[in-house]
Coordinates of C-alpha atoms in Angstrom, one line a residue:
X1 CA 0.0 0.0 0.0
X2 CA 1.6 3.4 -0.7
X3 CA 2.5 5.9 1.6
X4 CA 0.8 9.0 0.0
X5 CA -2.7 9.6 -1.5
X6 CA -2.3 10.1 -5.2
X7 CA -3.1 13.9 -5.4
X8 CA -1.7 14.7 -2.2
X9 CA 1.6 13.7 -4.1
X10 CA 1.1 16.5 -6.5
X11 CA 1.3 18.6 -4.0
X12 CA 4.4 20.7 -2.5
X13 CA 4.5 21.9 1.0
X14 CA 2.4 24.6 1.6
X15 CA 4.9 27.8 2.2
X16 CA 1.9 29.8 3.4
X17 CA 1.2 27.1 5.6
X18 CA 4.9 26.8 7.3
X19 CA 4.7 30.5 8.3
X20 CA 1.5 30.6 9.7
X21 CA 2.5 27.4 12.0
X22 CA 5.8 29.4 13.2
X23 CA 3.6 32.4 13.6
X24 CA 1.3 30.5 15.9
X25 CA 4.1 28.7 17.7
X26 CA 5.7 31.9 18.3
X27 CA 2.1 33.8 20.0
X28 CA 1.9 30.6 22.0
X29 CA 5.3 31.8 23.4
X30 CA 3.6 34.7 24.4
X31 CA 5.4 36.9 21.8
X32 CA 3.8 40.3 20.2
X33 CA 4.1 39.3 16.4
X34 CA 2.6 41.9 13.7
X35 CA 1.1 39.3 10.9
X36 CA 1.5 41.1 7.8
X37 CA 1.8 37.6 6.4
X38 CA -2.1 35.9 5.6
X39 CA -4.7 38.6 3.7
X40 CA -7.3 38.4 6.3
X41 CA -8.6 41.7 6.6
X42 CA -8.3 43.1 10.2
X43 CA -11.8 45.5 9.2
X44 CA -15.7 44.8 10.2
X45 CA -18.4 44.4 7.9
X46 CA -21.2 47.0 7.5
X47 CA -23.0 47.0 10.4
X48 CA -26.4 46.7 7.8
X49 CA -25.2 43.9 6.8
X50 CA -25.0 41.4 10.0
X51 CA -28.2 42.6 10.5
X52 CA -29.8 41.4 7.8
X53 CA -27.8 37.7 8.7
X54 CA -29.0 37.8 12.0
X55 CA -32.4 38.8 10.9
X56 CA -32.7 36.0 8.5
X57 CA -31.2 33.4 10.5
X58 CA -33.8 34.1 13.3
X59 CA -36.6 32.5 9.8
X60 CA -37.5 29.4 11.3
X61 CA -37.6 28.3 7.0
X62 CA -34.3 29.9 6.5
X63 CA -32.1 26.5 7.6
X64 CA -32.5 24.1 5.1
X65 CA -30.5 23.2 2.1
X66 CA -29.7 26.5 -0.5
X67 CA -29.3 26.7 -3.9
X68 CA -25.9 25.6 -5.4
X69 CA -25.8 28.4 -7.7
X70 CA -27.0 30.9 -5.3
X71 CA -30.2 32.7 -4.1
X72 CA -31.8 34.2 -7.4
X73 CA -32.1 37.9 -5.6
X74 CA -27.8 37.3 -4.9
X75 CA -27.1 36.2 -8.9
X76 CA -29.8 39.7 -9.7
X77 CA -27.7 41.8 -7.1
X78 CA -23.9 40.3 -8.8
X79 CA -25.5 41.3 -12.1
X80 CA -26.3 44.6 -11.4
X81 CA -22.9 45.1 -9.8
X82 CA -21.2 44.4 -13.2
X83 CA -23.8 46.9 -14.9
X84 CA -23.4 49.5 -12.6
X85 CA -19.5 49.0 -12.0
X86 CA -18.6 48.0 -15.4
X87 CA -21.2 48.5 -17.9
X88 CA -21.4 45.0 -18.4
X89 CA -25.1 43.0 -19.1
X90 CA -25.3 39.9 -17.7
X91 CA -27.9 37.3 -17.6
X92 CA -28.7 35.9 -13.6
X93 CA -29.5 32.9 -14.5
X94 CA -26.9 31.8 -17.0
X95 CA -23.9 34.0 -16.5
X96 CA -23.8 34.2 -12.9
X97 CA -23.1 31.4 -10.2
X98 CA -22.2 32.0 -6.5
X99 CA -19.2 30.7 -5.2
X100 CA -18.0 29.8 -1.6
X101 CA -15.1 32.4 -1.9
X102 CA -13.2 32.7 -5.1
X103 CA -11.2 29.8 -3.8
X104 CA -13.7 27.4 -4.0
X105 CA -15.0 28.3 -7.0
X106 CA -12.0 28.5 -9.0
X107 CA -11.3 24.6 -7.7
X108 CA -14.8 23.7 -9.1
X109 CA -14.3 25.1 -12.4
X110 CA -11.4 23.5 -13.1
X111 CA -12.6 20.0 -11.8
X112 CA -15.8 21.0 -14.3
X113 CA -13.7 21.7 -17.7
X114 CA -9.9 19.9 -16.7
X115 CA -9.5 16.6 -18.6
X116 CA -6.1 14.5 -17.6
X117 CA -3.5 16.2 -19.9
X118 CA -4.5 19.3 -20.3
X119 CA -2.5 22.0 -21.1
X120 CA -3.5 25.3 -18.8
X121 CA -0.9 28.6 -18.8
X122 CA -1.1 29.9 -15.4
X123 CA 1.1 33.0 -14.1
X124 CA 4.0 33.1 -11.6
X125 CA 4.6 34.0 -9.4
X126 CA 0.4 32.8 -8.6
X127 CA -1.8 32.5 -5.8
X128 CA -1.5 28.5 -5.3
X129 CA -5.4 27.9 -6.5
X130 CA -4.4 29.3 -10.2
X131 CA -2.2 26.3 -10.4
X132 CA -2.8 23.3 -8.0
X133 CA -6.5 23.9 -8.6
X134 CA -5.9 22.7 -12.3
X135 CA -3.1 20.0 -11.5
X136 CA -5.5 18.4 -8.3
X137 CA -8.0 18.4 -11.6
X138 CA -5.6 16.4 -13.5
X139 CA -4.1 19.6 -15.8
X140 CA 0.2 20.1 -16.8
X141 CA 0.8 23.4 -16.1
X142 CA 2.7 25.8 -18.0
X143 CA 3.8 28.8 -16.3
X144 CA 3.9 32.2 -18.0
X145 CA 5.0 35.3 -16.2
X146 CA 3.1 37.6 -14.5
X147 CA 4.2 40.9 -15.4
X148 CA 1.7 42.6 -18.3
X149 CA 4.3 43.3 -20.7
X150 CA 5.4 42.3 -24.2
X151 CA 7.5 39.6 -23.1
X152 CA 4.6 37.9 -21.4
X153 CA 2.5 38.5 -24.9
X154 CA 5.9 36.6 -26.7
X155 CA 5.6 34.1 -23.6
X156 CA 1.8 33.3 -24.9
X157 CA 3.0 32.6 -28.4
X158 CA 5.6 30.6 -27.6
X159 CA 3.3 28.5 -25.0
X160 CA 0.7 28.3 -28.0
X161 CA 3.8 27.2 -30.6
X162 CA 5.5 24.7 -28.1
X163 CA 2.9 22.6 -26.1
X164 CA 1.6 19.8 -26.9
X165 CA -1.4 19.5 -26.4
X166 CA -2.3 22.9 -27.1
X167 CA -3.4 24.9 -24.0
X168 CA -6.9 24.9 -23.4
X169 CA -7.0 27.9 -20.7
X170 CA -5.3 31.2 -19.8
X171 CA -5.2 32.1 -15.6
X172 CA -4.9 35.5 -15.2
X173 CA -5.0 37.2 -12.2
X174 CA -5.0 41.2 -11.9
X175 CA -4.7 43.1 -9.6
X176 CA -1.9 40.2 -9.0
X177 CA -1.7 37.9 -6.1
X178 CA 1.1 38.4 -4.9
X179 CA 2.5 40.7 -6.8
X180 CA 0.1 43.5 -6.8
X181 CA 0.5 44.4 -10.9
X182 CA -2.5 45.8 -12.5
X183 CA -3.3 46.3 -16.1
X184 CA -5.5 48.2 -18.2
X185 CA -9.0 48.3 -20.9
X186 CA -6.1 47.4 -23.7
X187 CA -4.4 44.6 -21.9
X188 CA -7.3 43.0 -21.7
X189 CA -8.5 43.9 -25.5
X190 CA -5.2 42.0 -26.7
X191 CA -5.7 39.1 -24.7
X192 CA -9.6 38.5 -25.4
X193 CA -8.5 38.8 -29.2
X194 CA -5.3 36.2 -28.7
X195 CA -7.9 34.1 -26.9
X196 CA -10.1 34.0 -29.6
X197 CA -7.8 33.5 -32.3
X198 CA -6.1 30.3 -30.3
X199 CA -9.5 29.1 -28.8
X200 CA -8.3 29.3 -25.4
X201 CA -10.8 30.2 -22.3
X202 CA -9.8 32.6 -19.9
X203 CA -10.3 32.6 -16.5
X204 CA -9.5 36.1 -14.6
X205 CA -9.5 36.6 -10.6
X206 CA -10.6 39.9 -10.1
X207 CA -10.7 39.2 -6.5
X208 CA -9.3 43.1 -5.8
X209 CA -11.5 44.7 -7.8
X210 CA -12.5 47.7 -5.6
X211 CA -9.2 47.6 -3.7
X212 CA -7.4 50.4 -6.4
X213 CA -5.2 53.7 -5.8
X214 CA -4.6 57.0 -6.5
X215 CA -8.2 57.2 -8.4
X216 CA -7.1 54.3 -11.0
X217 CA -10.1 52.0 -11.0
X218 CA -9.6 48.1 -12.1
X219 CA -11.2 46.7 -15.1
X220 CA -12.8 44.0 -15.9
X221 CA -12.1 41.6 -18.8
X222 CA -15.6 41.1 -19.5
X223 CA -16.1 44.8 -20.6
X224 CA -14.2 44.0 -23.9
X225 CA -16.6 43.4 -26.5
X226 CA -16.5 39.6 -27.2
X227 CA -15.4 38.9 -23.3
X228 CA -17.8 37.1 -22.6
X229 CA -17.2 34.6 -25.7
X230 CA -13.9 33.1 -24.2
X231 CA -14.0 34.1 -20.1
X232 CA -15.1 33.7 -16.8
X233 CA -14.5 35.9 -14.1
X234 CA -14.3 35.5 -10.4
X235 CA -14.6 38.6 -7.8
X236 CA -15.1 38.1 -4.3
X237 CA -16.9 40.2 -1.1
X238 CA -14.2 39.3 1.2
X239 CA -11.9 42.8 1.1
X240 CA -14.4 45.0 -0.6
X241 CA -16.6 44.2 2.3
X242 CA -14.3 42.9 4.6
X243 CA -16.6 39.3 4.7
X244 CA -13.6 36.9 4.3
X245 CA -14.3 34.8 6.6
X246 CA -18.2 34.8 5.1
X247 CA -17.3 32.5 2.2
X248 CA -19.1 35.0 -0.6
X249 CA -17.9 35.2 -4.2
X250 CA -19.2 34.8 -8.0
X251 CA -18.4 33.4 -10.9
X252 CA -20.0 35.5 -14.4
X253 CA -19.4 35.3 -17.5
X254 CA -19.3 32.7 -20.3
X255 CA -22.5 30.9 -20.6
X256 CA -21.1 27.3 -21.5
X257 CA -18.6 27.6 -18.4
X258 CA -20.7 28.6 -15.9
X259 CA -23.1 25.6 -17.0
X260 CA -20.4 23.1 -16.3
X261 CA -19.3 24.4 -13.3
X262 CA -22.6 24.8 -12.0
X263 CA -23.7 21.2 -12.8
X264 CA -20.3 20.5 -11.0
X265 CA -21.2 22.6 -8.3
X266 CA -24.8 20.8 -7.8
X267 CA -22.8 17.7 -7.3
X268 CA -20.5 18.4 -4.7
X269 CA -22.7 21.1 -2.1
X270 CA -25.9 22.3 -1.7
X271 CA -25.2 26.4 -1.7
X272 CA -23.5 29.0 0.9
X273 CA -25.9 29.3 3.9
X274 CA -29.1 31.0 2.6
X275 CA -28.3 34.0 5.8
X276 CA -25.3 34.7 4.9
X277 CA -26.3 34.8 1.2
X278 CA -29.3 37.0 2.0
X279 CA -26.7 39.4 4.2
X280 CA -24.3 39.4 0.8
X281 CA -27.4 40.7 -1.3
X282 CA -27.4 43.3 1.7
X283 CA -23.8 44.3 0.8
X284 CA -24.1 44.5 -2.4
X285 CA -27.6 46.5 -2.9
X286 CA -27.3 48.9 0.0
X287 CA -24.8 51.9 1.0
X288 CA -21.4 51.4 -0.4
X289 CA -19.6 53.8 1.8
X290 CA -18.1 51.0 3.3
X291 CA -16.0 49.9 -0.3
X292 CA -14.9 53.4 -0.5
X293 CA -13.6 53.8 3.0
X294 CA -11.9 50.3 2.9
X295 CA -10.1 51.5 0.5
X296 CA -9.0 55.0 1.3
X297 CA -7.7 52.8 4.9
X298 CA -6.0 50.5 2.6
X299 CA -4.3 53.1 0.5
X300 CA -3.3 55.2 3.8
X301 CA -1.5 51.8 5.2
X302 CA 0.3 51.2 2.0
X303 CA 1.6 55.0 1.9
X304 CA 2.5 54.7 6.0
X305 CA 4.2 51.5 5.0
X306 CA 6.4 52.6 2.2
X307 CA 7.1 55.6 4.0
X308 CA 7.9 53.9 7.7
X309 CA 9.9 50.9 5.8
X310 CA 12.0 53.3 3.7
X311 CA 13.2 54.6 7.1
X312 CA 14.0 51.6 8.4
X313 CA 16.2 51.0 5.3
X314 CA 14.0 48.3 3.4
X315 CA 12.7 50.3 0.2
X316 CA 9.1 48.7 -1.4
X317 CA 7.5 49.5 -4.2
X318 CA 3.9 51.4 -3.6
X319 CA 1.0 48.6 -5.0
X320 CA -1.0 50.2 -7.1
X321 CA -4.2 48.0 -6.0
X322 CA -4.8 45.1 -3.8
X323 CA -3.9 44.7 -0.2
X324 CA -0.4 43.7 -1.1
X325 CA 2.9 44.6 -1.4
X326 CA 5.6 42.6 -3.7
X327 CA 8.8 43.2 -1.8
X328 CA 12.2 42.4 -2.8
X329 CA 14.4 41.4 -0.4
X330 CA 16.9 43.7 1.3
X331 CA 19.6 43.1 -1.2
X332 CA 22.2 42.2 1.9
X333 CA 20.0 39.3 3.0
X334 CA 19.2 38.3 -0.7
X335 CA 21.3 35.5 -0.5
X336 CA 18.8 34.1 2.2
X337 CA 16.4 33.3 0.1
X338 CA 12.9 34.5 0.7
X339 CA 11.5 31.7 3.1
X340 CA 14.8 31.8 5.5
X341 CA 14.2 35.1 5.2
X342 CA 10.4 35.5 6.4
X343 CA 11.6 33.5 9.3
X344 CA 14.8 34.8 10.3
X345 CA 12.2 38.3 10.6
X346 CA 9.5 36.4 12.5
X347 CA 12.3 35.2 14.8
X348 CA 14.0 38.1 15.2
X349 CA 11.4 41.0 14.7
X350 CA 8.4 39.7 15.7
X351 CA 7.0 40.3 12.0
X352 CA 5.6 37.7 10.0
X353 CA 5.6 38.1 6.1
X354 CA 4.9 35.5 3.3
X355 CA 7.3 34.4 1.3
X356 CA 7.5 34.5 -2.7
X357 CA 8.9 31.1 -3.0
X358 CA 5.4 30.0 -2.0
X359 CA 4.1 31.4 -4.9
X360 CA 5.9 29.9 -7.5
X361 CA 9.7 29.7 -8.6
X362 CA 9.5 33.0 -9.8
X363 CA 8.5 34.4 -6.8
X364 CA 11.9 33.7 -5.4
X365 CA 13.9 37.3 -3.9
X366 CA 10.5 38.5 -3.0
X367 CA 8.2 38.3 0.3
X368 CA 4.6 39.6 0.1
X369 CA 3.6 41.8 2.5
X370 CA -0.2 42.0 3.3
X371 CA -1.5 45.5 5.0
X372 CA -3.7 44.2 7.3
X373 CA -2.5 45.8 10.6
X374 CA -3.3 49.9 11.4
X375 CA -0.9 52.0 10.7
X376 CA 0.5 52.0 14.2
X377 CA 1.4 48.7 14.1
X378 CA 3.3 49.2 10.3
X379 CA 4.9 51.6 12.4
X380 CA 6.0 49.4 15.0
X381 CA 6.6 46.3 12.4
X382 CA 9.1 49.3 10.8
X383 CA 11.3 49.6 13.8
X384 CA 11.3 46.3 14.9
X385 CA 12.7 45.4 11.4
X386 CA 15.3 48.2 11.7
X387 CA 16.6 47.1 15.0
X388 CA 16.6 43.5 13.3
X389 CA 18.8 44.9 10.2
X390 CA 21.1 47.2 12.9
X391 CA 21.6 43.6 14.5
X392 CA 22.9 42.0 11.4
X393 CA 25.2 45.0 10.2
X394 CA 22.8 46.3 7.7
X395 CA 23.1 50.4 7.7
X396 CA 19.9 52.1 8.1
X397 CA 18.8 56.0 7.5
X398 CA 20.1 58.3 10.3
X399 CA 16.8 59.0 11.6
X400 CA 14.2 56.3 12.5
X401 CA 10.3 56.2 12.3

């Protein structure tokens, strides 16, 4: 009998995984550590909204099995989003399916269109679903790189002229996990017509899509004319409306898609708890102060972050949207590595970041750094990282945070 389940052998070691133990090990220690390593927002929801879950759940008829594809007032509310968002149309009942969480429902799609051999192009440096969602499924990866540039255009064609079988489906994943990128209307333009022209699907996570800066907001794929011929697209109420923990996404788009994956969908769970699908309709049809002022705090903890790191003599590039940020290492502790790294600074400064290698080989140099703490405890992540590279000989700016 073998040692290891078959598709547990296709997996790697979860990175993210190994950090978040330490982490734990080292508050169980009784240590102060600042996690700016997982993307679990540290924000409330809308007060209107666990109202209307606690109002519901007190139904006596509100307890019983759900809908797979969602509550037909959710798919309404994720369809008017998109209209009133994007100026996209889409139809509730064929181009819409609710999701437990992005997550989930990027895993059900690919079991629901992956045959064994399958060629899929996914990014890295990638959030692990974009990849091990398609290889658990059965899928070969080929990885293509994440930055929106010509060279990942010439890295399409290539893919296109050099596997065999030829790729089926394009990840993409803007803003980026982990890496923060965006792109723009004519990125997306390009791929929908290379799409077309090589009869690949696309699937995009637009899991970020209200968490933008400096008055630059997302797009979605879908908005190009044809979009919905070739992709799906996932978004997510767990930053816009700080629900994470709620389990609420969507899937829209391409009719044939969202068929399978819904028929996938029907087989494997019965729907999202109809209160907390009722309290996403809430989000999503009532005041949306809250998306505004989520990100207006997220945008003031990336600037106090660049700012209060720069001091302490780690310089990061400002994310342009997401709650990340893509940070190289300090160039003296390069040679590290990025996971020795991420623990020599839990160990030693009581911060906790996540690092790249966990998100594909070409993550490697890097750590990702989520703003989930308030800006007083960047602040305090800042010096304790200073006093961390004074310790190892690294020369920092004269004057501290």
């Amino acid at each position: 009998m073998s040692d290891e389940f078959y598709r547990l052998s296709l997996l790697p070691p979860y990175v993210i995984a190994e950090v978040t133990a330490m982490r734990a090990a080292a508050r169980r220690e009784g240590r102060d550590v600042i996690d700016l390593g997982m993307g679990n927002p540290d924000l409330p929801p809308p007060q209107h909204v666990i109202d209307k879950l606690i109002e519901v759940a007190q139904k006596p008829d509100a307890h019983g099995y759900s809908q797979s594809k969602g509550i037909p007032g959710l798919r309404r509310a994720q369809a008017n989003y998109y209209g009133n968002r994007f100026g996209v149309t889409l139809d509730p009942e064929t181009e819409v399916v609710v999701t437990m969480g992005s997550k989930e429902g990027l895993a059900s799609l690919a079991t629901a269109i992956t045959a064994p051999g399958d060629v899929v192009l996914a990014p890295d440096p990638s959030y692990p679903i974009h990849t091990f969602g398609f290889i658990m499924a059965g899928a070969t990866i080929h990885a293509v790189p994440t930055t929106p540039d010509e060279f990942y255009f010439q890295s399409l064609e290539k893919a296109i002229a050099d596997c065999r079988p030829k790729p089926k489906v394009l990840v993409v994943n803007y803003p980026s996990n982990p890496t923060a990128e965006t792109v723009d209307l004519a990125f997306y333009e390009r791929l929908v017509a290379f799409a077309r022209e090589n009869s690949l699907y696309v699937i995009s996570d637009l899991a970020y899509s209200e968490l933008y800066y400096d008055g630059k907001p997302t797009r979605s794929i879908l908005e190009v004319p044809g979009g919905k011929d070739v992709a799906v697209e996932f978004t997510s109420l767990s930053k816009s409306y700080s629900m994470a923990g709620w389990r609420m996404g969507f899937a829209v788009g391409n009719p044939r898609l969202i068929a399978a994956m819904t028929r996938v969908k029907s087989y494997l769970d019965y729907g999202a708890f109809t209160p907390i699908q009722a309290a996403a309709c809430a989000a999503l049809n009532g005041p949306q102060d809250i998306v505004a002022e989520n990100r207006a705090r997220y945008q003031k903890r990336r600037d106090v972050m660049v700012e209060s790191f720069a001091r302490a003599g780690w310089e990061i590039p400002a994310p342009a949207a997401s709650m990340f940020a893509w940070a190289p290492l300090p160039p003296a502790l390069a040679h590290m590595g990025s996971l020795e790294f991420s623990k020599e600074l839990l160990t030693h400064a009581n911060v906790a970041v996540a690092a790249g290698i966990g998100y594909g080989p070409r993550g490697e140099g890097y750590v990702r750094i989520a703003m989930v703490e308030n800006e007083q405890r960047i602040r305090q992540a800042a010096r304790n990282i200073r006093r961390y590279f004074q310790k190892v000989g690294i020369n920092t700016p004269t004057q501290g945070d």
